[in-house]
CSV table of C-alpha atoms in Angstrom, one decimal:
chain,number,residue,atom,x,y,z
A,1,UNK,CA,71.4,90.7,103.8
A,2,UNK,CA,72.8,87.5,101.4
A,3,UNK,CA,73.2,84.0,102.8
A,4,UNK,CA,72.8,80.6,102.6
A,5,UNK,CA,74.9,77.0,101.0
A,6,UNK,CA,74.4,76.0,96.8
A,7,UNK,CA,74.3,72.2,97.0
A,8,UNK,CA,73.4,71.8,93.3
A,9,UNK,CA,74.6,73.4,90.4
A,10,UNK,CA,71.9,75.8,89.2
A,11,UNK,CA,71.2,79.5,88.4
A,12,UNK,CA,70.2,81.9,91.1
A,13,UNK,CA,68.5,85.4,91.4
A,14,UNK,CA,68.2,88.0,94.4
A,15,UNK,CA,67.9,92.0,94.5
A,16,UNK,CA,70.0,94.0,96.9
A,17,UNK,CA,68.6,97.7,98.2
A,18,UNK,CA,71.2,100.2,99.7
A,19,UNK,CA,70.1,102.7,101.6
A,20,UNK,CA,72.3,105.6,100.6
A,21,UNK,CA,74.1,109.2,102.0
A,22,UNK,CA,70.8,111.4,101.6
A,23,UNK,CA,68.4,109.1,101.3
A,24,UNK,CA,69.2,108.0,98.2
A,25,UNK,CA,68.3,104.7,97.2
A,26,UNK,CA,68.9,102.2,94.6
A,27,UNK,CA,68.1,98.6,94.1
A,28,UNK,CA,69.7,95.7,91.4
A,29,UNK,CA,68.7,92.8,90.1
A,30,UNK,CA,71.3,90.1,90.3
A,31,UNK,CA,71.5,86.5,88.3
A,32,UNK,CA,74.4,84.1,89.4
A,33,UNK,CA,75.6,80.9,88.5
A,34,UNK,CA,77.1,78.5,90.4
A,35,UNK,CA,79.3,75.3,89.5
A,36,UNK,CA,79.7,73.6,92.9
A,37,UNK,CA,83.2,71.5,91.3
A,38,UNK,CA,84.9,75.7,91.9
A,39,UNK,CA,82.7,77.2,94.1
A,40,UNK,CA,84.5,80.6,95.4
A,41,UNK,CA,83.0,83.0,97.3
A,42,UNK,CA,82.5,86.7,96.2
A,43,UNK,CA,81.1,89.7,98.1
A,44,UNK,CA,79.5,92.0,95.3
A,45,UNK,CA,78.9,96.2,96.1
A,46,UNK,CA,76.7,98.5,94.3
A,47,UNK,CA,75.7,101.9,95.5
A,48,UNK,CA,74.4,104.8,93.7
A,49,UNK,CA,76.3,107.5,93.0
A,50,UNK,CA,77.7,110.1,94.9
A,51,UNK,CA,75.6,113.6,94.2
A,52,UNK,CA,78.1,116.2,95.3
A,53,UNK,CA,79.9,117.7,93.9
A,54,UNK,CA,84.4,117.1,93.0
A,55,UNK,CA,83.9,113.5,93.8
A,56,UNK,CA,86.8,111.0,92.4
A,57,UNK,CA,85.7,108.4,93.8
A,58,UNK,CA,85.3,105.8,97.0
A,59,UNK,CA,87.3,104.1,99.3
A,60,UNK,CA,85.9,100.6,100.4
A,61,UNK,CA,86.0,99.4,104.0
A,62,UNK,CA,85.3,96.4,105.3
A,63,UNK,CA,85.4,95.2,109.2
A,64,UNK,CA,83.9,91.5,110.8
A,65,UNK,CA,82.0,93.5,114.0
A,66,UNK,CA,79.2,95.7,113.4
A,67,UNK,CA,80.5,99.4,113.7
A,68,UNK,CA,83.9,98.4,112.9
A,69,UNK,CA,87.0,98.9,113.1
A,70,UNK,CA,86.7,99.0,109.0
A,71,UNK,CA,90.0,98.0,107.4
A,72,UNK,CA,90.5,99.6,103.5
A,73,UNK,CA,90.4,96.7,100.6
A,74,UNK,CA,90.2,98.5,97.8
A,75,UNK,CA,94.5,99.1,98.5
A,76,UNK,CA,95.1,100.3,94.1
A,77,UNK,CA,93.3,103.6,94.8
A,78,UNK,CA,90.4,104.9,94.7
A,79,UNK,CA,87.1,102.8,93.2
A,80,UNK,CA,85.6,105.2,90.3
A,81,UNK,CA,82.5,103.0,89.2
A,82,UNK,CA,79.8,102.2,91.7
A,83,UNK,CA,80.8,98.7,92.3
A,84,UNK,CA,83.0,96.6,93.9
A,85,UNK,CA,83.7,92.8,94.2
A,86,UNK,CA,86.0,91.7,97.0
A,87,UNK,CA,87.3,88.1,96.2
A,88,UNK,CA,88.5,87.6,99.5
A,89,UNK,CA,86.4,86.2,102.1
A,90,UNK,CA,86.5,83.5,103.7
A,91,UNK,CA,84.1,80.7,104.4
A,92,UNK,CA,81.4,80.9,107.3
A,93,UNK,CA,82.6,84.7,107.9
A,94,UNK,CA,80.1,87.4,107.9
A,95,UNK,CA,81.3,91.5,106.1
A,96,UNK,CA,80.3,94.6,107.4
A,97,UNK,CA,81.1,96.9,104.2
A,98,UNK,CA,81.2,101.1,104.4
A,99,UNK,CA,81.5,103.2,101.7
A,100,UNK,CA,83.3,106.4,101.6
A,101,UNK,CA,84.1,109.4,98.7
A,102,UNK,CA,87.5,111.3,98.3
A,103,UNK,CA,86.8,114.5,96.2
A,104,UNK,CA,89.1,116.5,94.3
A,105,UNK,CA,90.8,118.3,97.2
A,106,UNK,CA,91.4,114.8,99.0
A,107,UNK,CA,88.9,114.5,102.1
A,108,UNK,CA,87.3,112.1,102.7
A,109,UNK,CA,83.5,111.2,103.6
A,110,UNK,CA,81.7,110.2,106.4
A,111,UNK,CA,80.9,105.7,106.4
A,112,UNK,CA,78.1,105.7,104.5
A,113,UNK,CA,75.3,102.7,105.8
A,114,UNK,CA,76.8,99.9,106.3
A,115,UNK,CA,75.8,96.8,104.9
A,116,UNK,CA,76.4,92.9,105.6
A,117,UNK,CA,77.2,90.3,103.7
A,118,UNK,CA,77.1,86.1,105.2
A,119,UNK,CA,78.9,84.0,103.2
A,120,UNK,CA,78.2,80.6,103.2
A,121,UNK,CA,80.3,77.8,104.3
A,122,UNK,CA,80.7,75.3,101.5
């Protein structure tokens, strides 16, 4: 869970550990610089790549209630990378994300483990 409300201009460090499908875990370290004059919220997601054969990309889903219902947020087609920035989040809202894989036949997997992001109030 990511939460907090920055009160001064500064650089913050944090890490995210995600457990993906198949039990794989991945930890990423991040640094965020905050300029309060132009504070805009963004949720950055990253995950370990699928080890399944013939994966052509990923779909990212978001909900405001744990367990869904989810809505797909990558409207421009499949995401090829294993990271995605959601810049459409609103202050004071909890979001729940899940990712699916899509193979070369267009078959989509079940949702991987859900993660929660808490977007603070300004």
